[in-house]
Coordinates of C-alpha atoms in Angstrom, one line a residue:
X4 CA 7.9 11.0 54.7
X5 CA 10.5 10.3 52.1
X6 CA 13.5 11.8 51.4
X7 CA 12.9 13.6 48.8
X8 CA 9.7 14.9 50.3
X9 CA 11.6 16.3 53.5
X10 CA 14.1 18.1 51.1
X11 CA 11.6 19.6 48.9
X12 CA 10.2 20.8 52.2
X13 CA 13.6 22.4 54.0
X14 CA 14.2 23.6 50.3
X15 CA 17.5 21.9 49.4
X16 CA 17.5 20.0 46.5
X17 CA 13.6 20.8 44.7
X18 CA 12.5 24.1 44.2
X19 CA 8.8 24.9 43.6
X20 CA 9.2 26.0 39.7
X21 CA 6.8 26.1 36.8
X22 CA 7.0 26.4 33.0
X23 CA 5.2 30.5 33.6
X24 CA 8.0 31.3 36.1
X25 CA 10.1 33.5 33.5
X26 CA 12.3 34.2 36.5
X27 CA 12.8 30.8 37.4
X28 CA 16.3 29.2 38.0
X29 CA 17.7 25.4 37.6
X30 CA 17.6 23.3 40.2
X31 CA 21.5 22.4 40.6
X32 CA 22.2 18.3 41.8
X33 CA 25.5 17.6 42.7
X34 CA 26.7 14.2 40.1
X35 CA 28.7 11.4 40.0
X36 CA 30.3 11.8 36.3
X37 CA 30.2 8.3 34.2
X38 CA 33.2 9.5 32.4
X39 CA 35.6 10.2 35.2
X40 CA 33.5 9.2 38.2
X41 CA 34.4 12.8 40.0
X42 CA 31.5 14.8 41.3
X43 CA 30.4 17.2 38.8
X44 CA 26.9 18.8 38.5
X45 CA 23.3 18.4 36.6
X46 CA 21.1 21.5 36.2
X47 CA 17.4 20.5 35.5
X48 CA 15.2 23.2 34.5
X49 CA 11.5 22.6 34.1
X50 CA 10.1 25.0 30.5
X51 CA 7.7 25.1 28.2
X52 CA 7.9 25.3 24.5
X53 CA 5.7 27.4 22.6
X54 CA 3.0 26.0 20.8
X55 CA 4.3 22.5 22.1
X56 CA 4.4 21.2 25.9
X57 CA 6.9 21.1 29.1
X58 CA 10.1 19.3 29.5
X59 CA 12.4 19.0 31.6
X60 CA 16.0 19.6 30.7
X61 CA 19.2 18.4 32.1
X62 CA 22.3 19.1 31.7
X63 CA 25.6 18.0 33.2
X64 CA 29.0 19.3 33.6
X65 CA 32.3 18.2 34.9
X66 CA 35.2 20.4 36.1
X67 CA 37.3 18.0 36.3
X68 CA 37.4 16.6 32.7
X69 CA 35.2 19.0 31.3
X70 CA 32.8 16.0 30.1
X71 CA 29.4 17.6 29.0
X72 CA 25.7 16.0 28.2
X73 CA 22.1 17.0 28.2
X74 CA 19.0 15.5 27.9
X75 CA 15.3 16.2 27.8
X76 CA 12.4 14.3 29.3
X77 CA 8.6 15.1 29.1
X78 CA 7.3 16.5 31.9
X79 CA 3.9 15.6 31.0
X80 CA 2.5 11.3 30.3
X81 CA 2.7 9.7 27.0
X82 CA 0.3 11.1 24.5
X83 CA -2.5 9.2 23.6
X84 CA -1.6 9.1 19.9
X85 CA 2.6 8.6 18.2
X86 CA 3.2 11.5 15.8
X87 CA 5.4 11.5 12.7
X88 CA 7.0 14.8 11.8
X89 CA 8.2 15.3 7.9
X90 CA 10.7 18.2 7.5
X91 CA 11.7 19.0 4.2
X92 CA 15.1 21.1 4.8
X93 CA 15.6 23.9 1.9
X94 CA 17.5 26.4 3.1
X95 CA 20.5 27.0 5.4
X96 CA 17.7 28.5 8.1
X97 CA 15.7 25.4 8.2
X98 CA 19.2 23.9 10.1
X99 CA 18.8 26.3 12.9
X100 CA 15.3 24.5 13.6
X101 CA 14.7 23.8 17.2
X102 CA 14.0 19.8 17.9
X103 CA 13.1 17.9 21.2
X104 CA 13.7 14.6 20.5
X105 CA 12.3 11.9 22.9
X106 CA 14.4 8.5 23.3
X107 CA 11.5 6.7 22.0
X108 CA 11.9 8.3 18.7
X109 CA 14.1 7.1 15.6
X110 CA 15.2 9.7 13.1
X111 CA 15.8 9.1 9.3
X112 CA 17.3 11.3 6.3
X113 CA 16.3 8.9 3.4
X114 CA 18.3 10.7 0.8
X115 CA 21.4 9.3 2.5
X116 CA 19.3 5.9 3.6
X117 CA 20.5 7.1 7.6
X118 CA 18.7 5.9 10.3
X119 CA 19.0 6.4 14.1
X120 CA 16.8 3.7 15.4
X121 CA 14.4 4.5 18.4
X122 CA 15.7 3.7 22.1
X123 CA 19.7 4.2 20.7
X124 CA 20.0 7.6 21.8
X125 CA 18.9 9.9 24.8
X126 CA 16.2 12.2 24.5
X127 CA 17.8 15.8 23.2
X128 CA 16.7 19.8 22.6
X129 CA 18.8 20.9 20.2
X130 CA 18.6 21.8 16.4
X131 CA 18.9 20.3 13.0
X132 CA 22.7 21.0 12.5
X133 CA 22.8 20.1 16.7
X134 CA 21.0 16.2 15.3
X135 CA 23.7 16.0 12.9
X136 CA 26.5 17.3 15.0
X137 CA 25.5 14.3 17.3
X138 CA 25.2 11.8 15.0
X139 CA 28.7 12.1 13.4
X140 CA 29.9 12.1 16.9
X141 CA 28.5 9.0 17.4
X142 CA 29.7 8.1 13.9
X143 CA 33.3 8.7 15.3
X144 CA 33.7 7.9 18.9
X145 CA 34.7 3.9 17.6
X146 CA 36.5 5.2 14.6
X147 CA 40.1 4.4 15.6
X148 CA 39.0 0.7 16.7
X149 CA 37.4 -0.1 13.9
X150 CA 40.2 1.4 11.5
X151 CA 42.6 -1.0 13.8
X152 CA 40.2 -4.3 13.3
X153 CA 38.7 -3.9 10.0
X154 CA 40.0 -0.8 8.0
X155 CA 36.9 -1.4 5.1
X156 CA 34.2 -0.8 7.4
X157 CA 36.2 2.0 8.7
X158 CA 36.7 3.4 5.5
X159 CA 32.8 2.9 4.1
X160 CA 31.9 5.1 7.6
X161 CA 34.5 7.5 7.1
X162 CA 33.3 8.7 3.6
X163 CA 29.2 8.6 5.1
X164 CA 30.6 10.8 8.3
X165 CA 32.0 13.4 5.3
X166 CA 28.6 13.2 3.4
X167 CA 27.0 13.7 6.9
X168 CA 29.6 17.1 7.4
X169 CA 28.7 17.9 3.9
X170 CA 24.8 18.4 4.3
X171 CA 25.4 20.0 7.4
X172 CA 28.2 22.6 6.7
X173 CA 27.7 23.1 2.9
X174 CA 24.3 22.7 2.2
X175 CA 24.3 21.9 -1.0
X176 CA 21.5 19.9 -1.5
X177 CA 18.0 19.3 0.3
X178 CA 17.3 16.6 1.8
X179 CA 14.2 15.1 4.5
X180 CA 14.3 14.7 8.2
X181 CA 11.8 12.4 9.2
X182 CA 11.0 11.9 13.3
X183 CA 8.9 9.4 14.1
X184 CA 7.7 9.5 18.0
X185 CA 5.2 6.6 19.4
X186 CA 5.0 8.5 22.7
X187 CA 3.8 11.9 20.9
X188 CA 6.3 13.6 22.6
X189 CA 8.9 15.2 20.3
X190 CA 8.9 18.3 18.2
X191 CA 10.2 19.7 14.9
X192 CA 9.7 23.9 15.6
X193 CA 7.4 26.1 13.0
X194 CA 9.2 29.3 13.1
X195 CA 5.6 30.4 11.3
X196 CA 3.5 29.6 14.0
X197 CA 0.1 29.7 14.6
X198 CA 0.5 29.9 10.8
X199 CA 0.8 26.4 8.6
X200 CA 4.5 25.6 7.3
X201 CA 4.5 24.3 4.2
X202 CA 7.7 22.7 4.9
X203 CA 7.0 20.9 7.3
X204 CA 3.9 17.8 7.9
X205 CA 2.7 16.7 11.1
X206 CA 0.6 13.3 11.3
X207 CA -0.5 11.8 14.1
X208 CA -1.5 7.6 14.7
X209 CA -2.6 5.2 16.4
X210 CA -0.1 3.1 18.2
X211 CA 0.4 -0.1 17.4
X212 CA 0.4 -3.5 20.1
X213 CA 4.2 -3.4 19.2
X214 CA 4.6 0.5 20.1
X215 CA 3.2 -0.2 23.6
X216 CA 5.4 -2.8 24.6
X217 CA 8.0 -0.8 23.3
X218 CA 6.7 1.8 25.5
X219 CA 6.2 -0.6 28.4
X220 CA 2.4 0.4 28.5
X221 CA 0.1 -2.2 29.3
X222 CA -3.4 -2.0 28.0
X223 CA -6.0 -3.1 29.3
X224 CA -8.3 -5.1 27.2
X225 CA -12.0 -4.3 27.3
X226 CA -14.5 -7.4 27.9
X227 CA -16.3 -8.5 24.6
X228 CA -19.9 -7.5 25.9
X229 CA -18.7 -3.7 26.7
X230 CA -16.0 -3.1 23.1
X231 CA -18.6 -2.5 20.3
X232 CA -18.6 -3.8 16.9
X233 CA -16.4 -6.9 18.8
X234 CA -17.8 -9.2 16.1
X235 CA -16.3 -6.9 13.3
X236 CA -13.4 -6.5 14.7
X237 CA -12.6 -9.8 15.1
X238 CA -13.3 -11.0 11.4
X239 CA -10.6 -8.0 10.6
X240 CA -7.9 -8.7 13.0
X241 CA -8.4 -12.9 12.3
X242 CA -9.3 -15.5 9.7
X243 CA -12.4 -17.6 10.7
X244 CA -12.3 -21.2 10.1
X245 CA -16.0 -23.3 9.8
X246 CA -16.2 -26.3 8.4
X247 CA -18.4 -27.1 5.4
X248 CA -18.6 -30.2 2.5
X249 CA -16.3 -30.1 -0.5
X250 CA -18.2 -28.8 -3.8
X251 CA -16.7 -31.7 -5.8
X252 CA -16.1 -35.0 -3.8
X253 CA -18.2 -33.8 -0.7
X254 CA -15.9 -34.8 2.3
X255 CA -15.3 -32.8 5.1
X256 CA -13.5 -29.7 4.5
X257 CA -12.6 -26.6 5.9
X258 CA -13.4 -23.0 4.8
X259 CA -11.4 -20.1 6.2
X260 CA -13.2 -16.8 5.6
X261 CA -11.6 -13.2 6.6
X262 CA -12.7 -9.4 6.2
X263 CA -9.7 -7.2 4.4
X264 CA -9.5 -3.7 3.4
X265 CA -8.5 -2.5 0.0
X266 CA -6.6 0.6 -0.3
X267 CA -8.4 3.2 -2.0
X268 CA -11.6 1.0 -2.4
X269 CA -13.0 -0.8 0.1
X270 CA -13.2 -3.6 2.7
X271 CA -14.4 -7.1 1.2
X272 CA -14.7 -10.4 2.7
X273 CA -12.8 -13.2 0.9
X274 CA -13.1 -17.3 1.6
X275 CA -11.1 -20.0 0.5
X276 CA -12.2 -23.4 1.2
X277 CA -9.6 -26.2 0.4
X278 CA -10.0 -30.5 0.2
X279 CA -7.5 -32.5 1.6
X280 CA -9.3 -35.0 0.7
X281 CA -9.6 -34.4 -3.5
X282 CA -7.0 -31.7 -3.0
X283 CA -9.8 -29.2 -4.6
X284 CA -9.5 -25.6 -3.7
X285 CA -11.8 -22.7 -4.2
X286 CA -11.5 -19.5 -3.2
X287 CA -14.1 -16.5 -3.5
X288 CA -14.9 -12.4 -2.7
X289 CA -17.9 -10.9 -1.2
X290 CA -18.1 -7.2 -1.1
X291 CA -18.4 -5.9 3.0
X292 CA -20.5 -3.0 1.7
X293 CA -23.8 -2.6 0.3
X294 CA -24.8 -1.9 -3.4
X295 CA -23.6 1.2 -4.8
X296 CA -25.8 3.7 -5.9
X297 CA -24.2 3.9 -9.3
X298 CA -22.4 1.1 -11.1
X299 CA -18.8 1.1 -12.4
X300 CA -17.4 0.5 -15.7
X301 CA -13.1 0.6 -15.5
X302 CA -10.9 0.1 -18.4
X303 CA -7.6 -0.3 -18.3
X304 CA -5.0 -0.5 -21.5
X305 CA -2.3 -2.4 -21.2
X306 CA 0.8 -0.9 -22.2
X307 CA 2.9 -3.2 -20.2
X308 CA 4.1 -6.2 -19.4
X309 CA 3.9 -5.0 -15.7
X310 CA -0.1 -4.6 -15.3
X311 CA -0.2 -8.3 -15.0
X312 CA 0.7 -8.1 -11.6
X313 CA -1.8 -5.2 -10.7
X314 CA -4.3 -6.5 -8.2
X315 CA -7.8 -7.2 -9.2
X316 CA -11.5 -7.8 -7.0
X317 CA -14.1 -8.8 -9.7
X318 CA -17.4 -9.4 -7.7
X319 CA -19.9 -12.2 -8.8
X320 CA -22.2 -9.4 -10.7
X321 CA -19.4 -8.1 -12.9
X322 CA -18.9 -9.0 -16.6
X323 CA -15.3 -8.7 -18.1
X324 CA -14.7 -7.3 -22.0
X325 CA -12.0 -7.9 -23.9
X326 CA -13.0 -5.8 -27.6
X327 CA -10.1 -6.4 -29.3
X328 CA -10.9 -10.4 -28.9
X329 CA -14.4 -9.7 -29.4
X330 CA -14.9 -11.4 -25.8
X331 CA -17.3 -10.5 -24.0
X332 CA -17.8 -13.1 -20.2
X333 CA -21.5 -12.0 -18.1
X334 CA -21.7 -11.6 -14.6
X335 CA -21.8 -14.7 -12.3
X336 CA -19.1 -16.7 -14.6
X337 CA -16.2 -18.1 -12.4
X338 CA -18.2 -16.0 -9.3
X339 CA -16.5 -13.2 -7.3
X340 CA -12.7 -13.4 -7.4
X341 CA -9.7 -11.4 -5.6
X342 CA -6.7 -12.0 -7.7
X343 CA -4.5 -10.1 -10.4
X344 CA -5.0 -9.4 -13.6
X345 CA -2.7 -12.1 -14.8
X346 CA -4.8 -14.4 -12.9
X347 CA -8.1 -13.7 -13.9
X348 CA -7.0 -13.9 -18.0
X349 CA -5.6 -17.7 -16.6
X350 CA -9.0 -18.3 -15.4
X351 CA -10.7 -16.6 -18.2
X352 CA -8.5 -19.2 -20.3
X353 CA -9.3 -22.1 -18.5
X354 CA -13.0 -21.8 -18.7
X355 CA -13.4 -21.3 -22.5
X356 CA -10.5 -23.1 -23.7
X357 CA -9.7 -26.2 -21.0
X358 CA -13.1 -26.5 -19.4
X359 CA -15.2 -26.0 -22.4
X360 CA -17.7 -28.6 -22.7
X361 CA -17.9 -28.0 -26.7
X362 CA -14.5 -29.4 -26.7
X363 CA -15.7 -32.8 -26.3
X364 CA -18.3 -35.5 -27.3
X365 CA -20.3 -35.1 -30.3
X366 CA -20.4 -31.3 -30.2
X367 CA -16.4 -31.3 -30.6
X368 CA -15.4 -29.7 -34.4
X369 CA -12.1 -29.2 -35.4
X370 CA -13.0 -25.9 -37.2
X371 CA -14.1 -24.8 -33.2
X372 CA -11.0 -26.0 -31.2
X373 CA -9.1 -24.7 -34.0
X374 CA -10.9 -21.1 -33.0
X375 CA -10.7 -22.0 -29.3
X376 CA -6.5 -22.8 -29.2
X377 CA -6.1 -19.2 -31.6
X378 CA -8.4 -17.6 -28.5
X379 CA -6.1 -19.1 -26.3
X380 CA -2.9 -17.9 -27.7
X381 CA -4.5 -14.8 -28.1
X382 CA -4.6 -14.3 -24.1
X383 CA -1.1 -15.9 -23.3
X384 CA 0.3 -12.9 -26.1
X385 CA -1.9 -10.6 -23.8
X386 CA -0.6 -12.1 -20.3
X387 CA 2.8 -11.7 -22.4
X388 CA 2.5 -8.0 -23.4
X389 CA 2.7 -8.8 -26.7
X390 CA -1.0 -7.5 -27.7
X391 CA -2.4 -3.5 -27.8
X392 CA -5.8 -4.4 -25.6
X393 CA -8.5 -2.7 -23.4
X394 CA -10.1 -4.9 -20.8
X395 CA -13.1 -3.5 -19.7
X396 CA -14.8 -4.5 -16.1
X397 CA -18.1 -3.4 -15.7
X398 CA -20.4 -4.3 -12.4
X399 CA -23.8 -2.5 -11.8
X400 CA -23.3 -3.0 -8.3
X401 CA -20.1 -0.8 -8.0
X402 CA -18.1 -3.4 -6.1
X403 CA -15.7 -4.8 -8.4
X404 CA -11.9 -3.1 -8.4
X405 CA -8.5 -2.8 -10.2
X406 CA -5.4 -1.1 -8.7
X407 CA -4.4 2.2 -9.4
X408 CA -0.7 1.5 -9.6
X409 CA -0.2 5.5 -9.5
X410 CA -2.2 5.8 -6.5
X411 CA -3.6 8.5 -4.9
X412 CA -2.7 10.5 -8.2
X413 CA -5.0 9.3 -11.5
X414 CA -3.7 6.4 -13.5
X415 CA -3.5 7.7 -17.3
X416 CA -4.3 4.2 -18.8
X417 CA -7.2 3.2 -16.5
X418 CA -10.7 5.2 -17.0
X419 CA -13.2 4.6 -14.4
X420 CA -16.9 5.9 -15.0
X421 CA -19.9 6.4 -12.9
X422 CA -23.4 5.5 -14.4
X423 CA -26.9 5.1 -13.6
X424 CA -28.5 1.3 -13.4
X425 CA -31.0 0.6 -16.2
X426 CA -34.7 -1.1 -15.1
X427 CA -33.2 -4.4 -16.5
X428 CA -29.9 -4.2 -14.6
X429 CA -32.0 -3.4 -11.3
X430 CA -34.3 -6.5 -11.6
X431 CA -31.1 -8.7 -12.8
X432 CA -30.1 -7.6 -8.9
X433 CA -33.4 -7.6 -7.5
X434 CA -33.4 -4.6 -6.4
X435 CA -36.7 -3.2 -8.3
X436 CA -38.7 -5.5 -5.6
X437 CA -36.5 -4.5 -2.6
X438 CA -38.6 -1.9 -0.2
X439 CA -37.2 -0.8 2.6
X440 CA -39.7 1.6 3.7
X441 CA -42.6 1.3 5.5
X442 CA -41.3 -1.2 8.5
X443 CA -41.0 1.5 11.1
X444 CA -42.9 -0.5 14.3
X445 CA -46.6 0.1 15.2

């Protein structure tokens, strides 16, 4: 039997408490204090917090140099998922907030671009102003060195810790508390509760590889013929290299292929293969998902110099309009792409100005490369923001895309409609022959 075990059982140091016991006292531990290494004394009390979980608190005080510290622990494992808590602090109440705040949790006010990175402090119950109480007291405790060793970095915290005093004794001005809390296990208190606050947003994730080291939780990994969808997983989390011919001098060459996820659209599978022999490089998009039900016609004005750099997936069955040029390129030219906008007017260039074939031999006329180099002027004023244009992308299949730089609100330049294939469009596909029914096994 260990120590502890025969004191719980004579009584002396543990007592049998629970978070229900209303009448339960703290378990008093006599200390050694860290400040002035006299004996002082650490009360833990084991609660519960509505509408939250237990913790254990601790708290230690010295008679002798009247030191003082507390501390919070969970009393219950890590949670299986981190949380992120987003306070946004309006009113003087709001500072009277209680907070648990787990050591694995960093805190940030971004109006004042003040972070208190995870692991830097101990775990605390307090409140908001309590947070900022101890955060200028951190602030301060090396003031006086630093003002003796280098008085600019002295002053530069100085006028942050009166900024910091400012928001919490004035309240002047709003500002955001943001807790973010791998282990799941601190807490921003709802004084509304069970009701929503509007003030305040709770997300929870998935912990990354990173947060579990951090942690120090080891996971175990599952073997490939009992984790489904292995396969799939793989191709997201790495980029597949096979090798394959080069298309223009046909020496050995590899091709590295990998499956990425577009925000707000959808996940699409893009390989580039690249020559180091001829130095030729290719690269091209496949959609992930299946044919759309509808297809989808975007168009975007450009108004700025800026939507050259929006990002762009046009899929091998989407045709590009340009109606101020007249210009209008069908599906299958220059094949599925994943690029930006910038970069598919380059290629658009290149084809019909660099690569045309009419721009040689006996079909060459100076009265068409004359038309061709004004066409081609015509994009790099586009490319420039110097032209008023639309450019349209339309793709029956529903797969092609073009970022919503105001995302998830609606962009005001870019129109995006939903319509119904025609019989011509469908057997362009081949999708008037495709059956799918009628194969159930007999």
């Amino acid at each position: 039997m260990s120590v502890i075990e025969e004191e719980r059982v004579r009584g002396g140091v543990f007592k049998d408490i629970n978070a229900e016991d209303e009448d339960g006292q703290p378990t008093v531990i006599e200390s050694l204090c860290m400040n002035c290494y006299e004996n002082g004394s650490t009360r833990l009390l084991l609660t519960k917090i509505p509408f939250f979980k237990e913790i254990i608190i601790s708290s230690f005080t010295c008679p002798h140099c009247n030191w003082a510290n507390t501390e919070t622990q969970s009393a219950g494992r890590i949670q299986e998922q981190g949380v992120l808590y987003t306070l946004q602090v309006k009113t003087k109440e709001d500072m009277n907030r209680e907070v648990v705040k787990s050591d694995s949790a960093s805190t940030r006010i971004p109006e004042l671009d003040f972070e208190i990175p995870a692991f830097t402090q101990k775990g605390s119950l307090s409140t908001i102003e309590g947070l900022l109480d101890r955060a200028v007291a951190g602030l301060e405790q090396d003031q006086p060195t630093r003002k003796a060793t280098d008085p600019a970095v002295a002053e530069k915290i100085e006028e942050f810790i009166q900024r910091l005093k400012k928001l919490k004794d004035d309240f002047q001005e709003e500002f955001t508390l943001i807790i973010d809390d791998p282990s799941g296990n601190s807490f921003i208190e709802n004084p509304f509760a069970p009701q929503k606050d509007k003030s305040l947003s709770v997300t929870h994730y998935k912990r990354t590889p990173q947060h579990n080291a951090a942690l120090g939780i080891e996971v175990e990994e599952e073997q490939d013929d009992e984790k489904p969808g292995n396969d799939l997983d793989t191709m997201r989390n790495e980029v597949l290299v096979f090798n394959t011919n080069c298309p223009e001098c046909n020496a050995p060459a590899n091709t590295n292929m990998k499956l990425v996820q577009i925000p707000h659209f959808k996940e699409v599978i893009i390989m580039a293969t690249n020559c180091d022999s001829c130095g030729h490089r290719t690269n091209e998009v496949k959609s992930g998902g299946t044919t759309e039900d509808q297809g989808t016609r975007i168009t975007l004005h450009l108004t700025d110099p800026s939507d050259m750099s929006r990002d762009l997936l046009r899929s091998e069955t989407c045709s590009v309009l340009i109606p101020e040029l007249e210009f209008e390129m069908g599906m299958a030219a220059l094949g599925g792409k994943f690029t930006t906008l910038e970069g598919l007017l380059k290629d658009i260039k290149e084809l019909v100005v660099s690569k045309n074939p009419f721009m040689c031999g006996d079909s060459f006329t100076a009265d068409r490369a004359e038309k061709l180099e004004l066409f081609g002027q015509k994009l790099d004023k586009i490319m420039a923001g110097e032209m008023d244009v639309h450019i349209i992308l339309d793709d029956p299949t529903g797969n092609s895309y073009l970022q919503n730089v105001y995302a998830p609100d609606p962009d005001p330049e870019m129109k995006i409609e939903r319509y119904t294939r025609t019989f011509e469009q469908n057997e362009d596909l081949g999708l008037n022959d495709m059956k799918t029914e009628g194969y159930a096994e007999t």
